[in-house]
JSON list of C-alpha atoms in Angstrom, two decimals:
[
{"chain": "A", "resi": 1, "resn": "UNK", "atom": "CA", "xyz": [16.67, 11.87, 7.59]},
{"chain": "A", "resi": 2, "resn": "UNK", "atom": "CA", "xyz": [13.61, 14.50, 6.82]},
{"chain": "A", "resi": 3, "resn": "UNK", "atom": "CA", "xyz": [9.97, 13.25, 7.54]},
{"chain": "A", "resi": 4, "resn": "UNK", "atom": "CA", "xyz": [6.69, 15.25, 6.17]},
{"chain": "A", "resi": 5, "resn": "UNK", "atom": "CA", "xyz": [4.74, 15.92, 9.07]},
{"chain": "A", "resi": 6, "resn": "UNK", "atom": "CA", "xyz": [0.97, 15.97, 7.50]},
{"chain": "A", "resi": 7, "resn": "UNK", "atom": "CA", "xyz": [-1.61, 17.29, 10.59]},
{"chain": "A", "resi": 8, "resn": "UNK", "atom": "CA", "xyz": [-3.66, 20.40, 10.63]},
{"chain": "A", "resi": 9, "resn": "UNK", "atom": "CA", "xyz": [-3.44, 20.97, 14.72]},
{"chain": "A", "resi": 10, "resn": "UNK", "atom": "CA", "xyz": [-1.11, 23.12, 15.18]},
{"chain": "A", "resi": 11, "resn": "UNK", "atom": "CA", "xyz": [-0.15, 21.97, 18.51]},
{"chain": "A", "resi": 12, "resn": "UNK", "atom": "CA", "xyz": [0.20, 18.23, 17.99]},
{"chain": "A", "resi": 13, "resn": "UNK", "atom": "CA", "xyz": [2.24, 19.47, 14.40]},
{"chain": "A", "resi": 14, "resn": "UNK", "atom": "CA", "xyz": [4.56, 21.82, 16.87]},
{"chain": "A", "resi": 15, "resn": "UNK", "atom": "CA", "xyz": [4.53, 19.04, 19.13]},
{"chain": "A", "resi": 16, "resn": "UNK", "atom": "CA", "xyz": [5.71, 16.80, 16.46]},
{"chain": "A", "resi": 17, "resn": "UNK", "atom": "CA", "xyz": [8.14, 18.41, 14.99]},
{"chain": "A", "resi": 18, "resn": "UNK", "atom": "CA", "xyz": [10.28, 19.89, 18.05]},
{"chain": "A", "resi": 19, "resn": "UNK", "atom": "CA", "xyz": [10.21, 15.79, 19.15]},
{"chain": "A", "resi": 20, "resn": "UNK", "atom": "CA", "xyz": [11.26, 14.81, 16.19]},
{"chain": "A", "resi": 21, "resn": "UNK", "atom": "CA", "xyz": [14.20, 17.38, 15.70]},
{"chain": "A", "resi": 22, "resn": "UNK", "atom": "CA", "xyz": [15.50, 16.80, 19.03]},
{"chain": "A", "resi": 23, "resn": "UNK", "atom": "CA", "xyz": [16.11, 13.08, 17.96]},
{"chain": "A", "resi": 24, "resn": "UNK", "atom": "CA", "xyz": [18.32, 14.59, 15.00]},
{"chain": "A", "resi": 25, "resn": "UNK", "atom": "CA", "xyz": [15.08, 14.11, 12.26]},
{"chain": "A", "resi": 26, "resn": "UNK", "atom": "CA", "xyz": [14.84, 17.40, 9.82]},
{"chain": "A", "resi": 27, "resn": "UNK", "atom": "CA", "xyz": [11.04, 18.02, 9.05]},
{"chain": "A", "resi": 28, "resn": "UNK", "atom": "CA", "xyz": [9.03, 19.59, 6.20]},
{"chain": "A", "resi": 29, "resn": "UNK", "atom": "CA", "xyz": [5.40, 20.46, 7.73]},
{"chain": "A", "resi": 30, "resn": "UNK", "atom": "CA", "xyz": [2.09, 20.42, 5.75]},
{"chain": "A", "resi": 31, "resn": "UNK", "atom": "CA", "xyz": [-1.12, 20.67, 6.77]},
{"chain": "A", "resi": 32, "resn": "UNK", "atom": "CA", "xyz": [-3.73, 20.25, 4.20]},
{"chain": "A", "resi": 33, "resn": "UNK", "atom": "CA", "xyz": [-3.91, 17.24, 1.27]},
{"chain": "A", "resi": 34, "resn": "UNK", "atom": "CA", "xyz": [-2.76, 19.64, -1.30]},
{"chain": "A", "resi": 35, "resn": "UNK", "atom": "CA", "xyz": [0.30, 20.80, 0.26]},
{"chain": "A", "resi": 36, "resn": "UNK", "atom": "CA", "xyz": [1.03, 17.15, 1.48]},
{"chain": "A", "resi": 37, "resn": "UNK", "atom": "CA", "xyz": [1.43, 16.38, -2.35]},
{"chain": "A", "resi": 38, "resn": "UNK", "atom": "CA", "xyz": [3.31, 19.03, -2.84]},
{"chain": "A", "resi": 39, "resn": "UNK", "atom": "CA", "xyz": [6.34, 18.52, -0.21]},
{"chain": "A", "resi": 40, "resn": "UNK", "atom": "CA", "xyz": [6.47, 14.30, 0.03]},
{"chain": "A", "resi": 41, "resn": "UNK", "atom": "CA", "xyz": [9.02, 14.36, -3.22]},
{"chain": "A", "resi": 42, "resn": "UNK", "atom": "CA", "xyz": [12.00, 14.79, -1.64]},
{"chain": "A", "resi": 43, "resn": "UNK", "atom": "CA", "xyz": [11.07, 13.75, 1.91]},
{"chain": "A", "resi": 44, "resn": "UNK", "atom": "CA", "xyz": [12.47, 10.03, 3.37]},
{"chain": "A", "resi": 45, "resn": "UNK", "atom": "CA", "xyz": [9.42, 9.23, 5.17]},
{"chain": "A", "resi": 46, "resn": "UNK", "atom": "CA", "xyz": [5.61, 10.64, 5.91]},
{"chain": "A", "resi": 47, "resn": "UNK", "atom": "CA", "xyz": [3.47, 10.76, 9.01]},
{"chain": "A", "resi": 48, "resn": "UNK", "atom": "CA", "xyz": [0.03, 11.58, 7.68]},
{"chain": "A", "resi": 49, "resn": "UNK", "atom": "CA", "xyz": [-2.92, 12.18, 9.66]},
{"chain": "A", "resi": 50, "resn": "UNK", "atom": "CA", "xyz": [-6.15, 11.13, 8.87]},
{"chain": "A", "resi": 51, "resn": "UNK", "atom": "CA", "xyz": [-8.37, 14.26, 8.82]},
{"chain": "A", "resi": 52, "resn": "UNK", "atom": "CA", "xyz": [-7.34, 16.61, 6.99]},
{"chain": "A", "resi": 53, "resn": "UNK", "atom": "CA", "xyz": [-9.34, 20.05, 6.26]},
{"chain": "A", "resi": 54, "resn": "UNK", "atom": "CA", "xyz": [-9.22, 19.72, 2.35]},
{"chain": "A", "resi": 55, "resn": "UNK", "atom": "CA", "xyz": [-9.93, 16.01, 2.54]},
{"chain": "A", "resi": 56, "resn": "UNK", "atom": "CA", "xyz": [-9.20, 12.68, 3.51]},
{"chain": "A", "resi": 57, "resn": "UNK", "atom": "CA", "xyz": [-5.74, 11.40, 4.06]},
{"chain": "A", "resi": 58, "resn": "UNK", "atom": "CA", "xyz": [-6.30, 8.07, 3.02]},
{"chain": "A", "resi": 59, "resn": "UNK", "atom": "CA", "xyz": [-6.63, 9.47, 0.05]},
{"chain": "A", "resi": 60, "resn": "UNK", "atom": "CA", "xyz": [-3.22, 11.22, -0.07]},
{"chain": "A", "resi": 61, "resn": "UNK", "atom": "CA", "xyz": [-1.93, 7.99, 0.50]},
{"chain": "A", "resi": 62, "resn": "UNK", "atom": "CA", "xyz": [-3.27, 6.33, -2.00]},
{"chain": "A", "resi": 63, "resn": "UNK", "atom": "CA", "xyz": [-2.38, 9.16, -4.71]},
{"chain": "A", "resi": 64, "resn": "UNK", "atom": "CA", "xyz": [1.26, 9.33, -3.39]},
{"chain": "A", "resi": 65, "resn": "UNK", "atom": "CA", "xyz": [1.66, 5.53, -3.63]},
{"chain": "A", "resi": 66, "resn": "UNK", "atom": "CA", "xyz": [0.48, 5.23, -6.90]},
{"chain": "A", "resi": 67, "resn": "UNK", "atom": "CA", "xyz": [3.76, 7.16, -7.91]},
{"chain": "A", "resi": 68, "resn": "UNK", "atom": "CA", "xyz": [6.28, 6.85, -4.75]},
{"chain": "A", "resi": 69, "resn": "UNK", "atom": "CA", "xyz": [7.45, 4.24, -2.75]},
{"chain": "A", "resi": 70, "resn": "UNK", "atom": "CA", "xyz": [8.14, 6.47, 0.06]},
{"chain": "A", "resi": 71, "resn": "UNK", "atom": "CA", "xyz": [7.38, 5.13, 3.65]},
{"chain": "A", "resi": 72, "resn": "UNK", "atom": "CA", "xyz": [3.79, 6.22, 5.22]},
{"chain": "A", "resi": 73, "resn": "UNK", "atom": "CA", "xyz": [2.87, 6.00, 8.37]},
{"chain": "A", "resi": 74, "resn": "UNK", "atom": "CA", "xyz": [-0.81, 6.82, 8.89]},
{"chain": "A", "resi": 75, "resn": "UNK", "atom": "CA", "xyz": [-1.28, 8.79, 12.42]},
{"chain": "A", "resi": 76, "resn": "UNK", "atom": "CA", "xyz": [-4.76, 9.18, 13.41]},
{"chain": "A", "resi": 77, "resn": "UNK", "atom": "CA", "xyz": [-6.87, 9.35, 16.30]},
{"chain": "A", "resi": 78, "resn": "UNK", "atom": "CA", "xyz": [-9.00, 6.40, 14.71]},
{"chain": "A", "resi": 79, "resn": "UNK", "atom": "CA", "xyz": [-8.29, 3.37, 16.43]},
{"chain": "A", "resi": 80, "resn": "UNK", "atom": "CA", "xyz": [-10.78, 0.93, 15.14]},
{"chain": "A", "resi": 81, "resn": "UNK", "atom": "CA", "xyz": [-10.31, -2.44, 12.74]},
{"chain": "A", "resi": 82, "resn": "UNK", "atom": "CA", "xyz": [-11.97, -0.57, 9.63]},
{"chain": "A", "resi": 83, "resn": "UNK", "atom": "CA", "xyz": [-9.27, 2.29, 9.92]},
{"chain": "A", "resi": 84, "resn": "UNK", "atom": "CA", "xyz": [-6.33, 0.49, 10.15]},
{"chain": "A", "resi": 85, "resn": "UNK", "atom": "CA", "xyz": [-7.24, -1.98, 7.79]},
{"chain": "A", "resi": 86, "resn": "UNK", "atom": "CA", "xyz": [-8.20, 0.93, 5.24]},
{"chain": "A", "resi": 87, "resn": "UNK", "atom": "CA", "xyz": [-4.75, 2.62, 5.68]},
{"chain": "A", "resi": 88, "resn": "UNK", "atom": "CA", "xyz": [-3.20, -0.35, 4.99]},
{"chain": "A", "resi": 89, "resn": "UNK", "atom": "CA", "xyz": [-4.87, -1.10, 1.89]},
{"chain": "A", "resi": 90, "resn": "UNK", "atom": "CA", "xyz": [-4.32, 2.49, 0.67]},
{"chain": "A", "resi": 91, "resn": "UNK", "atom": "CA", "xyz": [-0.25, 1.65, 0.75]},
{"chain": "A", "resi": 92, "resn": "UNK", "atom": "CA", "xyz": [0.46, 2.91, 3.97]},
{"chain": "A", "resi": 93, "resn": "UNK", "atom": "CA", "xyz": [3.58, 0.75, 6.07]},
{"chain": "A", "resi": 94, "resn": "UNK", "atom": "CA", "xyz": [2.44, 1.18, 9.78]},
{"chain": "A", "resi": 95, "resn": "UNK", "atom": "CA", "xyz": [-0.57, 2.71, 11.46]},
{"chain": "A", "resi": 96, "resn": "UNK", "atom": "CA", "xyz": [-0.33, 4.41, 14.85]},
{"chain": "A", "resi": 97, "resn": "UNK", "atom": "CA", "xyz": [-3.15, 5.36, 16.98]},
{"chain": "A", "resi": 98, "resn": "UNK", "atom": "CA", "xyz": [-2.85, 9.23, 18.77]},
{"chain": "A", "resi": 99, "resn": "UNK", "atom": "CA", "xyz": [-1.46, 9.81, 21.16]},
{"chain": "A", "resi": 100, "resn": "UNK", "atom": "CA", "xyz": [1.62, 7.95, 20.57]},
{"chain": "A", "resi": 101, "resn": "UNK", "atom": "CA", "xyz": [5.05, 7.62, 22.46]},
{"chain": "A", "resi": 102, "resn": "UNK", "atom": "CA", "xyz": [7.48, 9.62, 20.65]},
{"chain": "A", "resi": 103, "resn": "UNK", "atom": "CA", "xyz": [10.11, 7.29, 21.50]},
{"chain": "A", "resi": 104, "resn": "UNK", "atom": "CA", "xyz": [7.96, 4.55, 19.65]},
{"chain": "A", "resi": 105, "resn": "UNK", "atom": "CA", "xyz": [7.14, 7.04, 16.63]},
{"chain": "A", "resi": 106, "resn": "UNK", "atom": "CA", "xyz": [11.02, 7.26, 15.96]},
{"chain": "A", "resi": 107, "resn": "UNK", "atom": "CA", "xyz": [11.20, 3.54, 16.10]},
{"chain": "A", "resi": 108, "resn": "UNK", "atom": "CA", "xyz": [8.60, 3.15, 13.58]},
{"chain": "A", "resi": 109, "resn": "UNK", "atom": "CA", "xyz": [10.07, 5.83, 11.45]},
{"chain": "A", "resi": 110, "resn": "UNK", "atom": "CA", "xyz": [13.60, 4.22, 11.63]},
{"chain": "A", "resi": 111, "resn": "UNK", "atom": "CA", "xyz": [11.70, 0.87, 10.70]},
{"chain": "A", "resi": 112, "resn": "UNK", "atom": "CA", "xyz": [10.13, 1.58, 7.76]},
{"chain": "A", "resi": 113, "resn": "UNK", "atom": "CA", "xyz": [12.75, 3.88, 6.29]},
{"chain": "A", "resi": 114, "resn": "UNK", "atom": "CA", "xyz": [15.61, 1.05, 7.03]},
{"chain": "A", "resi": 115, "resn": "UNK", "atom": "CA", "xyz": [13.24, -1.32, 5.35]},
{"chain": "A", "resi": 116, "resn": "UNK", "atom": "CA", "xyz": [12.68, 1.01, 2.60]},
{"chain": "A", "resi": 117, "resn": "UNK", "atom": "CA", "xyz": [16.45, 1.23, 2.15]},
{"chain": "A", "resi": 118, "resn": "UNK", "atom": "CA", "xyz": [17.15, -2.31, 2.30]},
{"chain": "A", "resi": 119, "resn": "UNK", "atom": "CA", "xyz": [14.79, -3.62, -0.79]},
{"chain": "A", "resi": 120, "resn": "UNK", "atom": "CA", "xyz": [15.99, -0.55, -2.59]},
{"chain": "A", "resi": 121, "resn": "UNK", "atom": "CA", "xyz": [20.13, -1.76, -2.19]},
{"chain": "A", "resi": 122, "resn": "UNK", "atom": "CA", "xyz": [18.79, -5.60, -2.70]},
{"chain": "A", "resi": 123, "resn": "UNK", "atom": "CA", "xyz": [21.12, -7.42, -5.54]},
{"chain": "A", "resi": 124, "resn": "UNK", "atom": "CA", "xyz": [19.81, -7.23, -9.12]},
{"chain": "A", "resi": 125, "resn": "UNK", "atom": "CA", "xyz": [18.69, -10.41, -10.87]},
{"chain": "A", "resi": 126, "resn": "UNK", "atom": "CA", "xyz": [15.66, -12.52, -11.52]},
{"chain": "A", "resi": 127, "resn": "UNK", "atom": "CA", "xyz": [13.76, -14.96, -9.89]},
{"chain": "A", "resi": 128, "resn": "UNK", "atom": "CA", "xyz": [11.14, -17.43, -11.67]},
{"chain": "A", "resi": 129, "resn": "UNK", "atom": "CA", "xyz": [9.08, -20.04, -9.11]},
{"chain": "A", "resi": 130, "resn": "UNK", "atom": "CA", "xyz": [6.98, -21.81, -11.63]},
{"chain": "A", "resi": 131, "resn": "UNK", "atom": "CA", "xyz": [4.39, -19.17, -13.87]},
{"chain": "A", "resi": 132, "resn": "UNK", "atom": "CA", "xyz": [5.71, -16.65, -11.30]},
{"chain": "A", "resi": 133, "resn": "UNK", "atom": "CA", "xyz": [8.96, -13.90, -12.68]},
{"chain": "A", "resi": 134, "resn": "UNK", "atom": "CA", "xyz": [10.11, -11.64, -10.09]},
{"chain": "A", "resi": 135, "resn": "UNK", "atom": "CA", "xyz": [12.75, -9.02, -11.36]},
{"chain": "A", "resi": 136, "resn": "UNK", "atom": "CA", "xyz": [14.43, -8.23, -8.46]},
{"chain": "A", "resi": 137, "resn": "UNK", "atom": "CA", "xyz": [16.44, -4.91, -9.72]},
{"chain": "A", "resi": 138, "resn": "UNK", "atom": "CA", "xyz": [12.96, -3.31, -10.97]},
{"chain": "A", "resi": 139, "resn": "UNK", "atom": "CA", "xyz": [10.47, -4.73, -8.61]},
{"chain": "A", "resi": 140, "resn": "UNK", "atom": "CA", "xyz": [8.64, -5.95, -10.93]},
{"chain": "A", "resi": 141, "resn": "UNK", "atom": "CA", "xyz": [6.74, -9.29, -11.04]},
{"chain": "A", "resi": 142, "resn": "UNK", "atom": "CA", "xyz": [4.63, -11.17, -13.73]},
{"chain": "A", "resi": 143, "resn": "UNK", "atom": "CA", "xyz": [2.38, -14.02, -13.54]},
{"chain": "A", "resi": 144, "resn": "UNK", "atom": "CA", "xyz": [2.45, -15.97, -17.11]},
{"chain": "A", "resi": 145, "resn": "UNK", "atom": "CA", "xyz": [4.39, -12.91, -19.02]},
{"chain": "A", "resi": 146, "resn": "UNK", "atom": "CA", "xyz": [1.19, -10.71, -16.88]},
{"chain": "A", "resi": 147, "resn": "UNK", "atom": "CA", "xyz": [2.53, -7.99, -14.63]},
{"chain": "A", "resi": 148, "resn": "UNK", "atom": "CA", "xyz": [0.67, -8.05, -11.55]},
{"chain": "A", "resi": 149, "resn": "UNK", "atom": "CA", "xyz": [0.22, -4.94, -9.45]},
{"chain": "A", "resi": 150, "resn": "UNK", "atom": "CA", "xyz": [1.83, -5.03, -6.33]},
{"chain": "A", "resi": 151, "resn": "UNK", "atom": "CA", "xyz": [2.37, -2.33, -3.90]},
{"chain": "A", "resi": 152, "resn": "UNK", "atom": "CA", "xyz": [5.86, -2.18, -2.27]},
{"chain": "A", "resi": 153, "resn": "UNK", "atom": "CA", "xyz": [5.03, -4.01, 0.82]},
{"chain": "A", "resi": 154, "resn": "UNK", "atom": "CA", "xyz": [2.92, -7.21, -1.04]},
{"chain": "A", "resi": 155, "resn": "UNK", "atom": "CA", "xyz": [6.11, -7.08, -3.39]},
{"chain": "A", "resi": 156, "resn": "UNK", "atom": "CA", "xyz": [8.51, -7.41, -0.27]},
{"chain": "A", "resi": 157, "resn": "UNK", "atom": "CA", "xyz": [6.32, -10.41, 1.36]},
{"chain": "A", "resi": 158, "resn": "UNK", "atom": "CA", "xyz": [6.88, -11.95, -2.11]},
{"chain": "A", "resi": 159, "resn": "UNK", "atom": "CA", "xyz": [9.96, -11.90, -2.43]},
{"chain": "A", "resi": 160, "resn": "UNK", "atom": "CA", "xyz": [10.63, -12.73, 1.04]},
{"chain": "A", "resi": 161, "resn": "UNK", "atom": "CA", "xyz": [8.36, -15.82, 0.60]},
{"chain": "A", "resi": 162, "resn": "UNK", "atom": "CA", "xyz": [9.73, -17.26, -2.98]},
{"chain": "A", "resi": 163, "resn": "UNK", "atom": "CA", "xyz": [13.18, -17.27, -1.50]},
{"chain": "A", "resi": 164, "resn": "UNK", "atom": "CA", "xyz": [13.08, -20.10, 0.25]},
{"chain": "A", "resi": 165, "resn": "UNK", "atom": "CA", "xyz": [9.94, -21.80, -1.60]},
{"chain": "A", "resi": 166, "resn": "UNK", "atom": "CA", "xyz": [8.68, -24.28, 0.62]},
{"chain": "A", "resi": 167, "resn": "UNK", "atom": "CA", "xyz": [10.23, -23.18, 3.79]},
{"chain": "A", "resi": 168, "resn": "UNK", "atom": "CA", "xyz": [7.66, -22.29, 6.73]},
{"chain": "A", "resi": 169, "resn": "UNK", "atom": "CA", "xyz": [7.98, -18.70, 7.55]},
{"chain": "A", "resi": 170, "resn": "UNK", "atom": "CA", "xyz": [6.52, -17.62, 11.00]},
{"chain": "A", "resi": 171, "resn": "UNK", "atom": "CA", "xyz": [4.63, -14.43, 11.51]},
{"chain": "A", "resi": 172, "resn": "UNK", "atom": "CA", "xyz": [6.87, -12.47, 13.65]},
{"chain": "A", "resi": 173, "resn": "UNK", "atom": "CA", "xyz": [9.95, -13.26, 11.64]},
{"chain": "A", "resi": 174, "resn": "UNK", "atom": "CA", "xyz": [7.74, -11.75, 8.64]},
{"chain": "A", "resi": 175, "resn": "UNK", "atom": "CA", "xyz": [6.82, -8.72, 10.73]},
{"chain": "A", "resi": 176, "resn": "UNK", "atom": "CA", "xyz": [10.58, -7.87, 11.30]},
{"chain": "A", "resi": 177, "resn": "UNK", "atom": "CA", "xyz": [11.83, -9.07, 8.02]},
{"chain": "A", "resi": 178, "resn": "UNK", "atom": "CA", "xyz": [9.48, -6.82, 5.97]},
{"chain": "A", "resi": 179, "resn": "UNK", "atom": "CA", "xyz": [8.05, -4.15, 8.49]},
{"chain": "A", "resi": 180, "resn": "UNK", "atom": "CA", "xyz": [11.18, -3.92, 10.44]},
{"chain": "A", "resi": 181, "resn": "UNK", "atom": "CA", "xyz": [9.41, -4.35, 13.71]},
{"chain": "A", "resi": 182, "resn": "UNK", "atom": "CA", "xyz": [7.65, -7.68, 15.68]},
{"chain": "A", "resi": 183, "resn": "UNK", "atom": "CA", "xyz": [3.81, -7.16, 15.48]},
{"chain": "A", "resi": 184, "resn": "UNK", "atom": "CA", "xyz": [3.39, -7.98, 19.37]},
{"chain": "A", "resi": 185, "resn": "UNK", "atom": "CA", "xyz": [0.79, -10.35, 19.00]},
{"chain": "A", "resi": 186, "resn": "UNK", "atom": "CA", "xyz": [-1.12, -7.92, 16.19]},
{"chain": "A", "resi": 187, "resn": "UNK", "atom": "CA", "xyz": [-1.14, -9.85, 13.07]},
{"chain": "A", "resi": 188, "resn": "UNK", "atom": "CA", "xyz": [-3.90, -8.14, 11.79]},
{"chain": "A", "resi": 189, "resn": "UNK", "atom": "CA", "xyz": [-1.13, -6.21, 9.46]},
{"chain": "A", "resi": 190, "resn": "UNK", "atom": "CA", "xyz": [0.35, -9.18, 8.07]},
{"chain": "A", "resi": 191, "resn": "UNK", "atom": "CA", "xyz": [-2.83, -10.72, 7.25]},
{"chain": "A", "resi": 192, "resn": "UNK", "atom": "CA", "xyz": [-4.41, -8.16, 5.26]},
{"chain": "A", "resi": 193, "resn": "UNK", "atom": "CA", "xyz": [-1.51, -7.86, 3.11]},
{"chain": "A", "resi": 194, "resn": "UNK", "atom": "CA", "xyz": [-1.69, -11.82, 2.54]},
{"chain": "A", "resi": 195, "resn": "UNK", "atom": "CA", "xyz": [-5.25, -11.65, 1.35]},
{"chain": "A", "resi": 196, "resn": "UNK", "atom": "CA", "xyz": [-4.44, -8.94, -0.71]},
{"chain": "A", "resi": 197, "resn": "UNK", "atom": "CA", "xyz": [-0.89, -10.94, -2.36]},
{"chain": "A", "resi": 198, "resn": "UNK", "atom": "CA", "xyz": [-2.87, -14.17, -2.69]},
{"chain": "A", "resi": 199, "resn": "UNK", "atom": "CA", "xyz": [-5.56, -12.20, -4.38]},
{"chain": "A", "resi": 200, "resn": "UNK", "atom": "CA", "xyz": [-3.29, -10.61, -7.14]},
{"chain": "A", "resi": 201, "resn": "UNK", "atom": "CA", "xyz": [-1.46, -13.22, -7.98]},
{"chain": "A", "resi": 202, "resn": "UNK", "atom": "CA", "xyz": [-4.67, -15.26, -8.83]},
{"chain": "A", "resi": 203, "resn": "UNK", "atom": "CA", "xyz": [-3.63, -18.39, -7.24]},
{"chain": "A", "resi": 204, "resn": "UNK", "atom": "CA", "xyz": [-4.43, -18.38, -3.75]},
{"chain": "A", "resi": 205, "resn": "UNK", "atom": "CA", "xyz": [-2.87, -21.70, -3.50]},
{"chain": "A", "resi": 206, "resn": "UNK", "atom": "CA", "xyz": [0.54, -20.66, -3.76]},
{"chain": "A", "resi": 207, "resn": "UNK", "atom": "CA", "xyz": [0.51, -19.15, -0.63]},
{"chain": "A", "resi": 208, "resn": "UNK", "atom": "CA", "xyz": [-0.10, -21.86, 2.06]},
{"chain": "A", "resi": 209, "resn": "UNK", "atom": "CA", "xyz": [-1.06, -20.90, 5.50]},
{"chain": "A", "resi": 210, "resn": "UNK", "atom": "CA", "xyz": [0.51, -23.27, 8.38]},
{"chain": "A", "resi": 211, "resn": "UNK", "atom": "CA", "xyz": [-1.78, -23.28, 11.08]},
{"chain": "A", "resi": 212, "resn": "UNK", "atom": "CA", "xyz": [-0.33, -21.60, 14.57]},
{"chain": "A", "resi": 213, "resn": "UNK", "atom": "CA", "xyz": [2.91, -20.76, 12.37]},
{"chain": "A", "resi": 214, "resn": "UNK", "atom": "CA", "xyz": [3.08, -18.85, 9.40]},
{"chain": "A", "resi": 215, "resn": "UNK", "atom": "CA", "xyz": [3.12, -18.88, 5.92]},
{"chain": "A", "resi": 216, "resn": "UNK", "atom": "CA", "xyz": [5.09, -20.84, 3.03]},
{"chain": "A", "resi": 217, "resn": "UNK", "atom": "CA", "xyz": [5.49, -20.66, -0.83]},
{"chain": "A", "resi": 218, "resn": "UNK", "atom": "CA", "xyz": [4.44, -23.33, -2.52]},
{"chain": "A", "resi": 219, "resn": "UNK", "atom": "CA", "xyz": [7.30, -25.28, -4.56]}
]
C-alpha cells in the first residue's frame, strides 16, 4: 500500500515515514500544496496536514476530491469543532489530531483504504427508492432524473441507508460500516455528513433520525 505523506516539518515527515515503512506501508513525501497535487495520482491513501507553506490544506483536499476518490486523512495540530468539521466537509474520511499513536494512524489508514476498496468491488446494478436512482456500478445517484452531487462518503451512507429502507440503523454500526472504524462515542463525524446528505437530496424527510439510535430511510 503507498500513502502521500503531505507535512512541511521535516521531523514529524521523517518521523512519519520511517513509522509507516516499518509497518510494511511504501510512502511518496510532499511537502507543499503544489507538490501534494502532483504525487496523490497514483498513491492509495493521503495524510495531509493542515498548514502548509504554499497554502491551506483544506484546500488540497477539496481540489483532489473534486477529481479522486482517494482516501484523506486530514492530520493537523488543530483540534477544535470548526477544524474537524471543515475537513470533513472538504471530502476528507477521518481527522486526527497531532500527535497521534502510530499504531492508531495505521488503523485509520487500513480503515479508510479497506473501505475505499470495498464500495469500489460492490456488485453493479441499480437501485430506485421512490424519486431516488442510485447506480450502483458508477456511483452515481439522481433525484427525479437530477444528479445530485455527492461526495464518496455521503454516497456510501446512501447506499448503506436505502438498502434496507425502513430498517433503523444505529450510529456505531454506521461508523464501521462506512468509515471502517466505531466513532467511540464521537458522532460528530456521522452527523455532519447527515446534514450534508439530507441537504442534497432536497428532502430532509427521507432521512429519519431515531432518537438515542440512529438513522433510517424512509420507505
Amino acid at each position: 500500500m503507498r500513502v502521500l505523506i503531505v507535512e512541511d516539518h521535516a521531523e514529524i515527515a521523517d518521523a512519519l515515514r520511517s513509522g509507516l515503512n516499518d509497518h510494511g506501508f511504501e510512502t511518496a513525501m510532499a511537502d507543499t500544496c503544489q507538490t501534494a497535487l502532483e504525487r496523490y495520482a497514483d498513491v492509495d491513501a493521503v495524510l495531509l496536514d493542515v498548514g502548509l507553506p504554499d497554502g491551506n490544506g483544506m484546500d488540497v483536499c477539496r481540489t483532489i476530491r473534486a477529481s479522486s476518490s482517494v482516501p484523506i486523512i486530514m492530520v493537523s495540530g488543530r483540534d477544535d469543532e470548526f477544524d474537524r468539521v471543515l475537513g470533513l466537509r472538504m471530502g476528507a474520511d477521518d481527522y486526527v489530531v497531532k500527535p497521534c499513536g502510530l499504531r492508531e494512524l495505521v488503523a485509520r489508514i487500513e480503515a479508510v483504504v479497506r473501505r475505499a476498496v470495498g464500495w469500489a468491488r460492490s456488485s453493479g446494478g441499480s437501485r430506485v427508492v421512490g424519486p431516488l436512482s442510485i447506480d450502483l456500478k458508477q456511483r452515481r445517484a439522481f433525484m427525479d432524473g437530477v444528479e445530485l452531487p455527492f461526495t464518496r462518503k455521503e454516497f456510501d451512507l446512501l447506499v448503506l441507508l436505502t438498502g434496507e429502507p425502513g430498517k433503523v440503523f444505529d450510529r456505531e454500526a454506521i461508523m464501521r460500516h462506512v468509515w471502517g472504524h466505531p466513532s467511540v462515542g464521537d458522532t460528530r463525524t456521522l452527523g455532519v455528513h447527515m446534514v450534508s446528505l439530507r441537504r442534497k437530496l432536497g428532502a430532509p424527510e427521507l432521512i429519519q433520525t431515531v432518537r438515542g439510535v440512529g438513522f433510517r430511510f424512509a420507505h
